[in-house]
PDB file of C-alpha atoms and ligand atoms in Angstrom:
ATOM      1  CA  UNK A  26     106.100  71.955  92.357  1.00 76.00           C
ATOM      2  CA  UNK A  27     106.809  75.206  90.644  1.00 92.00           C
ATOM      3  CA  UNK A  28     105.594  75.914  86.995  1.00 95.00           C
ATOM      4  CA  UNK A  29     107.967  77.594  84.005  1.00 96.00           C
ATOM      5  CA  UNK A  30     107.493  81.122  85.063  1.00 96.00           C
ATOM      6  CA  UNK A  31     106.964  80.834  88.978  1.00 96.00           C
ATOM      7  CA  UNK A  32     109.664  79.437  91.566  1.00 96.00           C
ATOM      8  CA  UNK A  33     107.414  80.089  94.471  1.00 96.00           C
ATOM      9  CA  UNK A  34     106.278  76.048  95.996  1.00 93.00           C
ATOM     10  CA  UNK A  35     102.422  75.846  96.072  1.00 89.00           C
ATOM     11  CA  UNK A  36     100.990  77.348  99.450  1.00 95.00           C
ATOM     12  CA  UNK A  37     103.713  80.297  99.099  1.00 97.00           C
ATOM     13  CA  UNK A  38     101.235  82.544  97.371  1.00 98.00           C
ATOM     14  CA  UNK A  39      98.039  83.870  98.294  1.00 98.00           C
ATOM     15  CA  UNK A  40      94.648  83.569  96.870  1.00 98.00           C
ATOM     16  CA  UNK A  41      94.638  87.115  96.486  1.00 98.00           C
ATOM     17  CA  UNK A  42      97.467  88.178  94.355  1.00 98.00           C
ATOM     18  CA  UNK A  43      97.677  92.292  92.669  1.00 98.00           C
ATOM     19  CA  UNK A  44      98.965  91.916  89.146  1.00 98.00           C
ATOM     20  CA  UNK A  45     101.222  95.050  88.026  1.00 97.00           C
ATOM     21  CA  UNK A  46     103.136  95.315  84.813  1.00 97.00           C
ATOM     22  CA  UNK A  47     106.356  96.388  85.947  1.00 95.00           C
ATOM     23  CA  UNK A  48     108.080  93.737  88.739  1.00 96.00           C
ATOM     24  CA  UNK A  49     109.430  96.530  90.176  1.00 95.00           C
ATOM     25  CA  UNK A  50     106.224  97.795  90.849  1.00 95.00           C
ATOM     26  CA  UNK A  51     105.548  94.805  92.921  1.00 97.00           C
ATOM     27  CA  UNK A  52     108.546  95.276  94.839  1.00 96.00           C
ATOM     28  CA  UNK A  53     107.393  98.705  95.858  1.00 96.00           C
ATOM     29  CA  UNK A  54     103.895  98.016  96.742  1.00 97.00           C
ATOM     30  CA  UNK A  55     105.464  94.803  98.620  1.00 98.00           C
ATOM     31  CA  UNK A  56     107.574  97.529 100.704  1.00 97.00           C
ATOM     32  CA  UNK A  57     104.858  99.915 101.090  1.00 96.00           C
ATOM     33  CA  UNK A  58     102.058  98.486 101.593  1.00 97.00           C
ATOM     34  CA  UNK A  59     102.558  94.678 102.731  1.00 98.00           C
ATOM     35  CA  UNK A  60     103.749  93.924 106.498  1.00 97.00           C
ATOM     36  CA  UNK A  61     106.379  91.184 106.760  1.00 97.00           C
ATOM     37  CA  UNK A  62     106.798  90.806 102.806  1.00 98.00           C
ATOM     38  CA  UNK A  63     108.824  87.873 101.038  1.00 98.00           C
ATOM     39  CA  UNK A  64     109.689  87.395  98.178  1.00 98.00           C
ATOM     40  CA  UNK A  65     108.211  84.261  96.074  1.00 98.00           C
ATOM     41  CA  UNK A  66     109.757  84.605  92.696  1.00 97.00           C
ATOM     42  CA  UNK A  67     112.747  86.209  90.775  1.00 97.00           C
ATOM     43  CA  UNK A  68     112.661  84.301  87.566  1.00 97.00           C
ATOM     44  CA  UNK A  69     112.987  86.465  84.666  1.00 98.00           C
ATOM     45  CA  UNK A  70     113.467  89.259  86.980  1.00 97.00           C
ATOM     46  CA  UNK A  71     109.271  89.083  87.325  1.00 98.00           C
ATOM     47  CA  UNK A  72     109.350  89.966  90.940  1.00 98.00           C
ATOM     48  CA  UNK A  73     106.810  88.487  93.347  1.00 98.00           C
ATOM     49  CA  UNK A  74     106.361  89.161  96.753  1.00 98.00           C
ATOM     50  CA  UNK A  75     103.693  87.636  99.843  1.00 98.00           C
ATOM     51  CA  UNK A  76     103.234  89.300 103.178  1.00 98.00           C
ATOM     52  CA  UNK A  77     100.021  90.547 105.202  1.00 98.00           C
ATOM     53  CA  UNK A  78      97.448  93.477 104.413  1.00 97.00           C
ATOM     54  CA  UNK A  79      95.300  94.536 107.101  1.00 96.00           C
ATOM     55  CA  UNK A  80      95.960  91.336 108.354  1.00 96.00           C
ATOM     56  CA  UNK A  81      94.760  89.759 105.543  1.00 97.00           C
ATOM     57  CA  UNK A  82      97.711  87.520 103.246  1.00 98.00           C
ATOM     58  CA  UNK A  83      98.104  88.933 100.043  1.00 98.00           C
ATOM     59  CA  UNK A  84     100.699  88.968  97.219  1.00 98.00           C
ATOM     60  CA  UNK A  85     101.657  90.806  94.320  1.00 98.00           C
ATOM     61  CA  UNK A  86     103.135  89.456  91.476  1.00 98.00           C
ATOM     62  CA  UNK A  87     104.655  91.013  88.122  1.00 98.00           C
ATOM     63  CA  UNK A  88     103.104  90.117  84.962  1.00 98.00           C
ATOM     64  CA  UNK A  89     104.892  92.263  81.898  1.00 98.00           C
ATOM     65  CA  UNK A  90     102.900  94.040  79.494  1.00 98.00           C
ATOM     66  CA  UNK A  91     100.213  92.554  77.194  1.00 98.00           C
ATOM     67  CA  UNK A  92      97.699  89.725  76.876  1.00 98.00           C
ATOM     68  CA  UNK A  93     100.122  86.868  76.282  1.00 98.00           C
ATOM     69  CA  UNK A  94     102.879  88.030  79.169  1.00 98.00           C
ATOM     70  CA  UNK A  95      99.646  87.956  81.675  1.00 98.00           C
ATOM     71  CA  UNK A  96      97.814  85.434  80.704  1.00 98.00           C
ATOM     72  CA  UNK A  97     100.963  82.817  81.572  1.00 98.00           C
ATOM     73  CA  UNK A  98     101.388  84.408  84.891  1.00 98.00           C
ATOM     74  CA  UNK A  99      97.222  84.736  85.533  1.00 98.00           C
ATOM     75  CA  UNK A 100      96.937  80.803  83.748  1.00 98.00           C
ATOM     76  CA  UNK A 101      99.962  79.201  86.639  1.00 98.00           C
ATOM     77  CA  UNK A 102      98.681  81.555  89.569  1.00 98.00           C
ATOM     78  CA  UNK A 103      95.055  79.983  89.456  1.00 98.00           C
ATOM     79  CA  UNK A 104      95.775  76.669  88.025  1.00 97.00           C
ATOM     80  CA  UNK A 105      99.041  75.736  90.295  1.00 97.00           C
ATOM     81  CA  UNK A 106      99.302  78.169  93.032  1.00 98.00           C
ATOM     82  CA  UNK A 107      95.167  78.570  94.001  1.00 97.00           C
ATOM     83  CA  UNK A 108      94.858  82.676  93.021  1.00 98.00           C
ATOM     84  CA  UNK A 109      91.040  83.540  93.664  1.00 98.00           C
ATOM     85  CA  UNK A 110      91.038  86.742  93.623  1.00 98.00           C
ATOM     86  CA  UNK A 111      93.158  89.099  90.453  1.00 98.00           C
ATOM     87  CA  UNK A 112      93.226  92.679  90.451  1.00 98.00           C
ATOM     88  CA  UNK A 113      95.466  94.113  88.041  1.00 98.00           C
ATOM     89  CA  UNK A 114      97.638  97.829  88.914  1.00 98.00           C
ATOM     90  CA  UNK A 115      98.327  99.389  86.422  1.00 97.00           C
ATOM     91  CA  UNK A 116      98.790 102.772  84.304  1.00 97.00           C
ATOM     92  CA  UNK A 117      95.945 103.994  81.240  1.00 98.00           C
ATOM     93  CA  UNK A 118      96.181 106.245  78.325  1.00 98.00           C
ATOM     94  CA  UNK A 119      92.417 108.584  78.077  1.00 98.00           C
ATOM     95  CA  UNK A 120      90.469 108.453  75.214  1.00 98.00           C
ATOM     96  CA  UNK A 121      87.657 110.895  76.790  1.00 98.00           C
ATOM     97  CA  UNK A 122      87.892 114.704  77.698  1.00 98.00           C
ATOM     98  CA  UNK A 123      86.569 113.990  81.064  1.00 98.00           C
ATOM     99  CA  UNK A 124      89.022 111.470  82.110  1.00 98.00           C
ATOM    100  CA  UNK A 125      91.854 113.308  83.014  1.00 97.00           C
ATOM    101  CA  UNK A 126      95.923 112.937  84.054  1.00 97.00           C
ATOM    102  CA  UNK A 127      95.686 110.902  87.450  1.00 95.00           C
ATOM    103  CA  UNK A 128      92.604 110.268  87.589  1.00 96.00           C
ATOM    104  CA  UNK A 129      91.209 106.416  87.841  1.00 97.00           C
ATOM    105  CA  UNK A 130      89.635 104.570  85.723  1.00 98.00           C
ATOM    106  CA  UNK A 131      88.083 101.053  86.818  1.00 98.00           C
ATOM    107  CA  UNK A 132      87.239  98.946  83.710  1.00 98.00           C
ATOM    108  CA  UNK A 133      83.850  97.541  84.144  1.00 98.00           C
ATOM    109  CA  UNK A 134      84.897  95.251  80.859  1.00 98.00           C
ATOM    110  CA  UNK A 135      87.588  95.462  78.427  1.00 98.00           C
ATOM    111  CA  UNK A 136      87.060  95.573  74.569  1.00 98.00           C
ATOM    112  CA  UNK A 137      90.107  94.418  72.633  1.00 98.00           C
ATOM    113  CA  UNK A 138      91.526  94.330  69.229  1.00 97.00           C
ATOM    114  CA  UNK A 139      94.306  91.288  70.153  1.00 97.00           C
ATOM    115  CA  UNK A 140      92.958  88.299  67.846  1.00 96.00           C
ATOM    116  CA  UNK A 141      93.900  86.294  71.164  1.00 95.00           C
ATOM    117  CA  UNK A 142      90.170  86.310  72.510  1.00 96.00           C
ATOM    118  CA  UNK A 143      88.117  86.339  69.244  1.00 96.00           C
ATOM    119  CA  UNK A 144      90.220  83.012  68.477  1.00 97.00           C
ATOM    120  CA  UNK A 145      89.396  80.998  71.228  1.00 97.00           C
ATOM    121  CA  UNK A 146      85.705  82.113  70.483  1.00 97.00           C
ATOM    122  CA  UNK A 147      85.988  81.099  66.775  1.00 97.00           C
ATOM    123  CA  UNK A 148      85.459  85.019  65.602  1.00 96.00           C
ATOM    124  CA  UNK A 149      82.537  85.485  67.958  1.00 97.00           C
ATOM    125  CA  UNK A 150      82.394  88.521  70.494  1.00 96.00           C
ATOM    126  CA  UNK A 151      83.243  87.439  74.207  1.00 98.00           C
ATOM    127  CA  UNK A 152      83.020  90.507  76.177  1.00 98.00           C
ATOM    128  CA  UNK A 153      85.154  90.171  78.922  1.00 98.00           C
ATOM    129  CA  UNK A 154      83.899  91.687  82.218  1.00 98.00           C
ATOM    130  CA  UNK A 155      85.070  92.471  86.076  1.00 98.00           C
ATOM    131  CA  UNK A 156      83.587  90.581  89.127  1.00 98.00           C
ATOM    132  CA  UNK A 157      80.647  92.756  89.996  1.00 98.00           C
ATOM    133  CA  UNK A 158      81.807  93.183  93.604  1.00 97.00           C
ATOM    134  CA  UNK A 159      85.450  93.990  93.348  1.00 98.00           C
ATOM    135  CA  UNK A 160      83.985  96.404  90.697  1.00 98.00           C
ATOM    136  CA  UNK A 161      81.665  97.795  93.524  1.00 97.00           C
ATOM    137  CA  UNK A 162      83.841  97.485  96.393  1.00 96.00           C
ATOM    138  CA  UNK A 163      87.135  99.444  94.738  1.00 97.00           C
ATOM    139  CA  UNK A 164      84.428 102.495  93.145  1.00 97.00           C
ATOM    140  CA  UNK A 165      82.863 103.243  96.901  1.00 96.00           C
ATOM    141  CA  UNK A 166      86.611 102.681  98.278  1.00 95.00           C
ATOM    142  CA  UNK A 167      87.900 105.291  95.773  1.00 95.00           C
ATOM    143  CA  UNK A 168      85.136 107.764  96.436  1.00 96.00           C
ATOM    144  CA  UNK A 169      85.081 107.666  99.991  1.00 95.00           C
ATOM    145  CA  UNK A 170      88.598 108.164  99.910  1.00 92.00           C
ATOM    146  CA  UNK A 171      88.177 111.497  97.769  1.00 94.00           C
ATOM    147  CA  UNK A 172      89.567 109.835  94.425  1.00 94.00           C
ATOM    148  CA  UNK A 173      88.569 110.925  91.058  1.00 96.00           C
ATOM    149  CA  UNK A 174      87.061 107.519  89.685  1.00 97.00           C
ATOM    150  CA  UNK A 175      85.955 106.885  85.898  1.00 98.00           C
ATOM    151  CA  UNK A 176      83.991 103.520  85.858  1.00 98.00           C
ATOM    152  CA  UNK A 177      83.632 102.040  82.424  1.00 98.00           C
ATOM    153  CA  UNK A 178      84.902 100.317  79.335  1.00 98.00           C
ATOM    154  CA  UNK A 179      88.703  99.753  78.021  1.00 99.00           C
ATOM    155  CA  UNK A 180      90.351  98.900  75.533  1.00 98.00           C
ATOM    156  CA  UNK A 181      93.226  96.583  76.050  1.00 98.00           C
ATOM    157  CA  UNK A 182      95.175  96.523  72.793  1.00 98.00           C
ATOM    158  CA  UNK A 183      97.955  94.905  71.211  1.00 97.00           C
ATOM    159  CA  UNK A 184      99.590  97.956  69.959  1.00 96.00           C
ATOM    160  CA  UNK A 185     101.373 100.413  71.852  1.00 96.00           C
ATOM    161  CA  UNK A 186     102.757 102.443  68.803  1.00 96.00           C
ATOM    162  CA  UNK A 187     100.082 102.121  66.505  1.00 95.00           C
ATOM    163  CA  UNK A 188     101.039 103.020  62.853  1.00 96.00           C
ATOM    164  CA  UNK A 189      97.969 104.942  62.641  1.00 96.00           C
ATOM    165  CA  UNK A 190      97.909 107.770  65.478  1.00 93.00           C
ATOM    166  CA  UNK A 191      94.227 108.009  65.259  1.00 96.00           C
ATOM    167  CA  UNK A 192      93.301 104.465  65.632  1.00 96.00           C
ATOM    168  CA  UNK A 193      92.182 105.110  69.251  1.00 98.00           C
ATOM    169  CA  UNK A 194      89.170 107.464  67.950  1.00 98.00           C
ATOM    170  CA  UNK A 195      87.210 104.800  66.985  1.00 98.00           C
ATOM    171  CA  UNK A 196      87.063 103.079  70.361  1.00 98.00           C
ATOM    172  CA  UNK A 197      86.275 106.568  71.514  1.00 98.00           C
ATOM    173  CA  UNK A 198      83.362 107.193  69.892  1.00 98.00           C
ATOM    174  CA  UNK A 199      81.971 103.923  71.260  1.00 98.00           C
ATOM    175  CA  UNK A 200      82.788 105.213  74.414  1.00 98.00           C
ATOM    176  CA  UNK A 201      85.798 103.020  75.780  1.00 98.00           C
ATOM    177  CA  UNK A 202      87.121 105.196  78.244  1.00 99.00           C
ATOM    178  CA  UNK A 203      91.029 104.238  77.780  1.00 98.00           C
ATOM    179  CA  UNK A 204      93.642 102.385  76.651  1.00 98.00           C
ATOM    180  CA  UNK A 205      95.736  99.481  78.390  1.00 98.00           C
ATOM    181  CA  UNK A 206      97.602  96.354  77.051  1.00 98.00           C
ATOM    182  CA  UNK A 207      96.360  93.470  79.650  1.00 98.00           C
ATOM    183  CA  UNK A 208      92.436  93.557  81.187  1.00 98.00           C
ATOM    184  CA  UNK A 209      90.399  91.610  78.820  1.00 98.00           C
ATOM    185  CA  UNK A 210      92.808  88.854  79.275  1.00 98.00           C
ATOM    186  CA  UNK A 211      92.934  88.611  82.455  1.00 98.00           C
ATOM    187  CA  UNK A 212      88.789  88.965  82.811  1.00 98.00           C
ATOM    188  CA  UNK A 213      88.747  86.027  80.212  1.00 98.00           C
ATOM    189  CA  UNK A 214      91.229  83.584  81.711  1.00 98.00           C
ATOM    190  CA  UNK A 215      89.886  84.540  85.822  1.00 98.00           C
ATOM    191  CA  UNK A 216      86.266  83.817  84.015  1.00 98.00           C
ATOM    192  CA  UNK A 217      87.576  80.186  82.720  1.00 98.00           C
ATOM    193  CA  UNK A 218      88.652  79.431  86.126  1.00 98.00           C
ATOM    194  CA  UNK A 219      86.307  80.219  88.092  1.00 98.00           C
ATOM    195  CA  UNK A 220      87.809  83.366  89.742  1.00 98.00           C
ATOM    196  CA  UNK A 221      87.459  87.247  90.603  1.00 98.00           C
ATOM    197  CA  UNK A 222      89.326  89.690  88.619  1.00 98.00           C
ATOM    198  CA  UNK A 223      89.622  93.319  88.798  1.00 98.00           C
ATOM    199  CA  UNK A 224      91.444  96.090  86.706  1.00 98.00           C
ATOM    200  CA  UNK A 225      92.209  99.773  88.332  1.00 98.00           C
ATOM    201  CA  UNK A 226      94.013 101.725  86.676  1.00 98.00           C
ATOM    202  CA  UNK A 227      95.793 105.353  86.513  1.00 97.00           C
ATOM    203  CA  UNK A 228      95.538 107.617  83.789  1.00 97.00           C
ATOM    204  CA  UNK A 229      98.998 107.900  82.891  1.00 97.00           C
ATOM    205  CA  UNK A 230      98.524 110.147  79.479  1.00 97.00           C
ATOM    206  CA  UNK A 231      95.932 111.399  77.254  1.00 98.00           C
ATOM    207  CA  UNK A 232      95.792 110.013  73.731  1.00 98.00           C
ATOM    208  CA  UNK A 233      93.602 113.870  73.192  1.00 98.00           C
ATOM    209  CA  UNK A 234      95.975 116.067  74.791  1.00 97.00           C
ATOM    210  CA  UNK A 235      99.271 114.225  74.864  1.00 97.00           C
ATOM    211  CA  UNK A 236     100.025 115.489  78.466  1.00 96.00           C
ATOM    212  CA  UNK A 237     101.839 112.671  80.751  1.00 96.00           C
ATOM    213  CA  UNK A 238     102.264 112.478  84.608  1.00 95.00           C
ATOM    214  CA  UNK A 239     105.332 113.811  85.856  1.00 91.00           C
ATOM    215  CA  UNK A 240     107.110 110.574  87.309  1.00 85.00           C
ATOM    216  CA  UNK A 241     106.204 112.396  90.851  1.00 85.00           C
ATOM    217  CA  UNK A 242     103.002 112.493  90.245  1.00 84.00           C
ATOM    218  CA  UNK A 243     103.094 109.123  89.080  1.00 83.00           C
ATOM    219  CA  UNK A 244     104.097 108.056  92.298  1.00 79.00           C
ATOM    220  CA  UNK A 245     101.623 109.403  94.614  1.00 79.00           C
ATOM    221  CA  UNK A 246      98.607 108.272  91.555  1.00 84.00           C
ATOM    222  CA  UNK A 247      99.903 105.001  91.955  1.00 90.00           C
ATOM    223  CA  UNK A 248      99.270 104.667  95.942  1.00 92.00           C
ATOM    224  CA  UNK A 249      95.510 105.939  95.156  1.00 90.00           C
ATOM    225  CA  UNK A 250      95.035 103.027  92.391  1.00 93.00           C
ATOM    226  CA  UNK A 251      97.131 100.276  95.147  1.00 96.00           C
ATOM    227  CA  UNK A 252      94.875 101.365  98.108  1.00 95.00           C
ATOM    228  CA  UNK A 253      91.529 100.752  96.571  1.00 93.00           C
ATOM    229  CA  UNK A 254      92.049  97.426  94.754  1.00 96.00           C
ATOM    230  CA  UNK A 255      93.522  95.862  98.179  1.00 96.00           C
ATOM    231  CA  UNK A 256      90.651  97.428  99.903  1.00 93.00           C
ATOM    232  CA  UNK A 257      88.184  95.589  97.053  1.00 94.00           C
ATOM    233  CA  UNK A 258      90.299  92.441  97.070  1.00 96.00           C
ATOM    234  CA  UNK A 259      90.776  91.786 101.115  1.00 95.00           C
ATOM    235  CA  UNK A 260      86.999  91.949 101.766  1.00 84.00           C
ATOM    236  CA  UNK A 261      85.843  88.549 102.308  1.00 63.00           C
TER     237      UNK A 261
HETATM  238  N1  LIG B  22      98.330 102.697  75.167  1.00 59.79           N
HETATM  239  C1  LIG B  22      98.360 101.485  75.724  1.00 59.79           C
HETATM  240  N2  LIG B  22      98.626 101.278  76.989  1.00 59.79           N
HETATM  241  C2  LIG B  22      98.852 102.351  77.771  1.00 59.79           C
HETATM  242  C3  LIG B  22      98.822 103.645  77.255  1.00 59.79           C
HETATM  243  C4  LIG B  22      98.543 103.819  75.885  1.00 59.79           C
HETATM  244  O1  LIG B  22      98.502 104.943  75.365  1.00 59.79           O
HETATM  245  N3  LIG B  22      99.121 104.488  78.281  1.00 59.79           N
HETATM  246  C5  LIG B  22      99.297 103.722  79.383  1.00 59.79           C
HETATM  247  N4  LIG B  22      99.138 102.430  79.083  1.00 59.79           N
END
């Protein structure tokens, strides 16, 4: 049995699945980092691939940008395909002088302003937080390994072009520490179900300074930000 989004049959995915935006993404860290990798889904070009980690099976699966495009893939990975274990890849825009180009930020919880959550709560405040030890795990993986790590609140918002350019200051001064489209969906839905869930991201661009990563120095960001979620999410 498949479900509307996923062609992969039950038992072709892992229970530990890495969520980035962009499907081709997944295809990359499939090649790069996965040994023996297949792919287990093409529909709507959302790639998803399986293959081994360390030994361990792991996939990674595409999920497009914002709460509702990853809360259908999160929603049929746990409920049909068994995910345990979600740790979203992905790319941040700072909202603090200190967190700078490249760096990582790992989002302890995730503020919002998508109605999405504060619906299903009837207007109360959920506050959607990471599992405590795939927070742990990925911070003392990224530090041993010599990364620059920011550990804090996000804000995952609706808006990518905001009509107001200074919208973002507000969440600043409560100190969020950046801005994504995705986390405190994915913390809210993993939470419903029973599972783990993880953001680690890469500051992509600064909201203060309006400086972006070459896409060079995307790349090599991006294999920092891969390496310490799977070494959070393999360890039993
Ligand atoms: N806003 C939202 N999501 C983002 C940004 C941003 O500025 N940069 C990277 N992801």
């Amino acid at each position: 049995m498949s479900t509307p989004h996923l062609s992969a049959k039950p038992g072709d995915i892992a229970d530990i699945v890495l969520l980035p935006g962009d499907p081709l993404r997944a295809k990359l860290i499939a090649e790069r980092f996965f040994e023996s990798p297949k792919c287990h889904n093409e529909v709507r070009g959302m790639l998803g691939y399986t293959g081994t980690y360390k030994g361990r099976r792991v996939s990674v699966q595409g999920t497009g940008m914002g709460i509702p495009s990853i809360s259908i893939y999160a929603s049929e990975l746990m409920n049909t395909y068994g995910a345990k274990t979600l740790v979203r890849v992905g790319t941040c825009g700072a909202i603090q002088p200190a967190v700078k180009l490249r760096d990582l930020v790992i989002a302890q919880s995730a503020s919002t302003d998508s109605s999405i959550i504060s619906t299903r709560f009837k207007g109360m405040a959920y506050a959607p937080a990471a599992d405590y030890e795939l927070l742990s795990r990925s911070v003392n993986s990224a530090r041993a390994r010599g990364f620059q790590v920011h550990v804090g609140n996000v804000l995952s918002t609706d808006t990518f072009y905001d009509e107001d350019p200074e919208a973002w200051t507000l969440w600043a001064r409560y100190n969020v520490l950046a801005l994504e489209m995705e986390a405190a969906g994915l913390y809210t839905l993993a939470a419903r179900h029973g599972a783990r869930a993880l953001a680690v991201l890469m500051v992509s661009d600064s909201l203060i300074t309006h400086d972006k990563l070459s896409p060079e120095e995307r790349q090599t960001g991006f294999a920092d930000m891969v390496t310490a979620a799977l070494d959070a999410a393999i360890h039993d």
